[in-house]
C-alpha positions as CSV (number, residue, x, y, z in Angstrom):
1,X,-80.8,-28.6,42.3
2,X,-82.5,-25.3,40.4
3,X,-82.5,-26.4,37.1
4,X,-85.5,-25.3,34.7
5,X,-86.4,-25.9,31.0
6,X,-89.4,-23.6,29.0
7,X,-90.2,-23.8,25.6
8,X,-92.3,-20.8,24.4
9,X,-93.0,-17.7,22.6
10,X,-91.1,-14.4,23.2
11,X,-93.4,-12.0,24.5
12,X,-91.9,-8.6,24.2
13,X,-89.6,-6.9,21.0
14,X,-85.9,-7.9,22.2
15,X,-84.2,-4.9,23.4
16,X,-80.6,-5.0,24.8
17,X,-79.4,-3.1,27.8
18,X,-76.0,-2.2,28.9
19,X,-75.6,-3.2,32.4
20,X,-72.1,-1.7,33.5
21,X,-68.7,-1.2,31.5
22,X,-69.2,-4.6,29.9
23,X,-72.6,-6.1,30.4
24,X,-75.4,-6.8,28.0
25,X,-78.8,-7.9,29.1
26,X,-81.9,-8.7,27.6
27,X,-85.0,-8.7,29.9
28,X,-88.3,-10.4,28.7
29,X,-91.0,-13.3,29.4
30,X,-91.6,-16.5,27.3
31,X,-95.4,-17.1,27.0
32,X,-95.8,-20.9,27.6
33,X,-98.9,-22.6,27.1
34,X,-99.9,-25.0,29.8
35,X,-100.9,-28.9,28.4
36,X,-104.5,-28.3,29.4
37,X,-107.2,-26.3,29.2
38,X,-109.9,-24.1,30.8
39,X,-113.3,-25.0,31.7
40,X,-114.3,-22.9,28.3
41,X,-111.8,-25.3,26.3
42,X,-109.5,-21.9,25.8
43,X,-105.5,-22.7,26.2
44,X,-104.2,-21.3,30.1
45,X,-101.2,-19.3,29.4
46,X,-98.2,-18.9,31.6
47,X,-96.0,-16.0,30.8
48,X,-92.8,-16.4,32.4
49,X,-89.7,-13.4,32.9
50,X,-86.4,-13.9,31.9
51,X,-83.0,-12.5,31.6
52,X,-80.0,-13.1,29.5
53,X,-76.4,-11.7,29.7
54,X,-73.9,-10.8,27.4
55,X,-73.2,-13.5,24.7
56,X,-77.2,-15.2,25.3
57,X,-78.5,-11.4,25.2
58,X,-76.4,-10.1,22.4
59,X,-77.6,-13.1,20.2
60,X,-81.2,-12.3,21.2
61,X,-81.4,-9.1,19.8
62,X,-79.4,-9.9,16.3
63,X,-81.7,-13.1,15.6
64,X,-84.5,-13.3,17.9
65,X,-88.2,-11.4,18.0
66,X,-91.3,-11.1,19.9
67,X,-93.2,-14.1,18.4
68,X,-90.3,-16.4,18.1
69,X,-90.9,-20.5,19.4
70,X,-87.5,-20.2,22.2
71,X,-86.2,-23.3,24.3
72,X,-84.3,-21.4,27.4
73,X,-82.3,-23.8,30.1
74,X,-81.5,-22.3,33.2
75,X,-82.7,-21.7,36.8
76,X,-84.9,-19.9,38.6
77,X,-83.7,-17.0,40.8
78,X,-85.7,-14.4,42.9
79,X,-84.0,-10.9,43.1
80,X,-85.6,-7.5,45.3
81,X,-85.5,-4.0,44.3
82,X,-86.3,-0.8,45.3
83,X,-89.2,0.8,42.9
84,X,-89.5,4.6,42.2
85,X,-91.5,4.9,45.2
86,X,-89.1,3.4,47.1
87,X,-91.6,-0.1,47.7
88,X,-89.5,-3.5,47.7
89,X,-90.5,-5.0,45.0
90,X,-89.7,-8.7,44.6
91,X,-89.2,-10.6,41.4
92,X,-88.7,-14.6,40.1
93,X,-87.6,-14.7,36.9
94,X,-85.5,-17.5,34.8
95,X,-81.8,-17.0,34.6
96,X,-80.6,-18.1,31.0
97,X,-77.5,-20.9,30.5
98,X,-78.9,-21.9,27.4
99,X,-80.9,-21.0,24.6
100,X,-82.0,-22.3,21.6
101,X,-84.0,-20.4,18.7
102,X,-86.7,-22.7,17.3
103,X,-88.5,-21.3,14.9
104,X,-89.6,-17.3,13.5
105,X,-92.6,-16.2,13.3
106,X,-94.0,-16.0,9.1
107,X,-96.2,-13.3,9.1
108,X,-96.5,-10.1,11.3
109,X,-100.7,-11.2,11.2
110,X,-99.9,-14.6,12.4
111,X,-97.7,-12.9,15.1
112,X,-100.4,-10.3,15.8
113,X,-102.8,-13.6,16.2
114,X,-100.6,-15.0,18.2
115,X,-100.9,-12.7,21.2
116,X,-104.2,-12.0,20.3
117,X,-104.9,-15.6,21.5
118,X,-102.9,-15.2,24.5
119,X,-99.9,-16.8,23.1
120,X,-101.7,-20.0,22.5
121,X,-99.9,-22.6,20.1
122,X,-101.7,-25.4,18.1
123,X,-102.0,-28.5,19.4
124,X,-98.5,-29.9,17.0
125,X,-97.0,-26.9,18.5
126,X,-97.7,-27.6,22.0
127,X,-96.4,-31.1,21.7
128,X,-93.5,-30.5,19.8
129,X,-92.5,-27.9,22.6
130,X,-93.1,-30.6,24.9
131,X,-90.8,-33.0,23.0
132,X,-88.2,-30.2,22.9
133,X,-88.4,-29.9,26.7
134,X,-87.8,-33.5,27.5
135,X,-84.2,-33.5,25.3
136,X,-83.3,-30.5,26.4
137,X,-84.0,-31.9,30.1
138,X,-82.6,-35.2,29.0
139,X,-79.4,-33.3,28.5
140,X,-79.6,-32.0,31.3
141,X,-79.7,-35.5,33.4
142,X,-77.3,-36.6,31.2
143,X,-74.5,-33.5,32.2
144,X,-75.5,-34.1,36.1
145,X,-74.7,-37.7,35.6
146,X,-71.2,-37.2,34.4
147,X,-70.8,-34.6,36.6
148,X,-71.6,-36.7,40.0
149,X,-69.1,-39.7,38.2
150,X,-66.0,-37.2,38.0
């Protein structure tokens, strides 16, 4: 089972991307602060890429920006490319199913502070984005249940 849920900030300004006659896609990374922190006592940041299609990415770029708190369920997929130098260059990155816009940022300073810090969230932050995981992966359980009963 590949089945993944992040809660965290977007990193990047949202910019869509026509991929063929009738794709959209939205390529960016959610900066995710890990539960712990460094021998210093600063917060370890994980910045993780994603991608959205179509409806996910088109609703992205009319109500999301960089700073916004995002809950993304998906899975994890690993994809290779040639680069302009013609080097294979491998990537993982989340795939998007679901996404949920949790909160925007209030001011462009506290955005600007925000990834000053290394997209570190206060301690509420961190755990309500920890209680907003576990539902969202509750769900999840929950739809692979009635799924294996049908």
């Amino acid at each position: 089972m590949n089945q993944i849920v992040f809660v965290g900030r977007i990193c990047r300004d949202i910019e869509i991307k026509s991929a063929g006659e009738n794709s959209k896609v939205v390529n960016n990374a959610l900066a995710i602060p890990r539960t712990y922190r460094d021998r210093n006592g600063e917060t370890i940041t994980d910045f993780i890429p994603f991608v959205a299609w179509n409806g996910l990415a088109t609703m992205l770029h009319k109500f999301a920006c960089k700073g916004q708190r995002i809950a993304i369920s998906g899975m994890m997929q690993s994809r290779k490319y040639q680069d302009k130098d013609n080097k294979s260059v491998y990537v993982i990155e989340c795939h998007a199913q679901e996404i949920e816009l949790l909160d925007r940022p209030s001011a462009k300073s506290k955005e600007d502070q925000s990834f000053k810090n290394g997209g570190s969230e206060s301690d509420d932050e961190t755990q309500e984005s920890m209680q907003i995981a576990r539902e969202m992966v509750d769900q999840v359980i929950d739809q692979l249940k009635e799924e294996s009963t049908l």
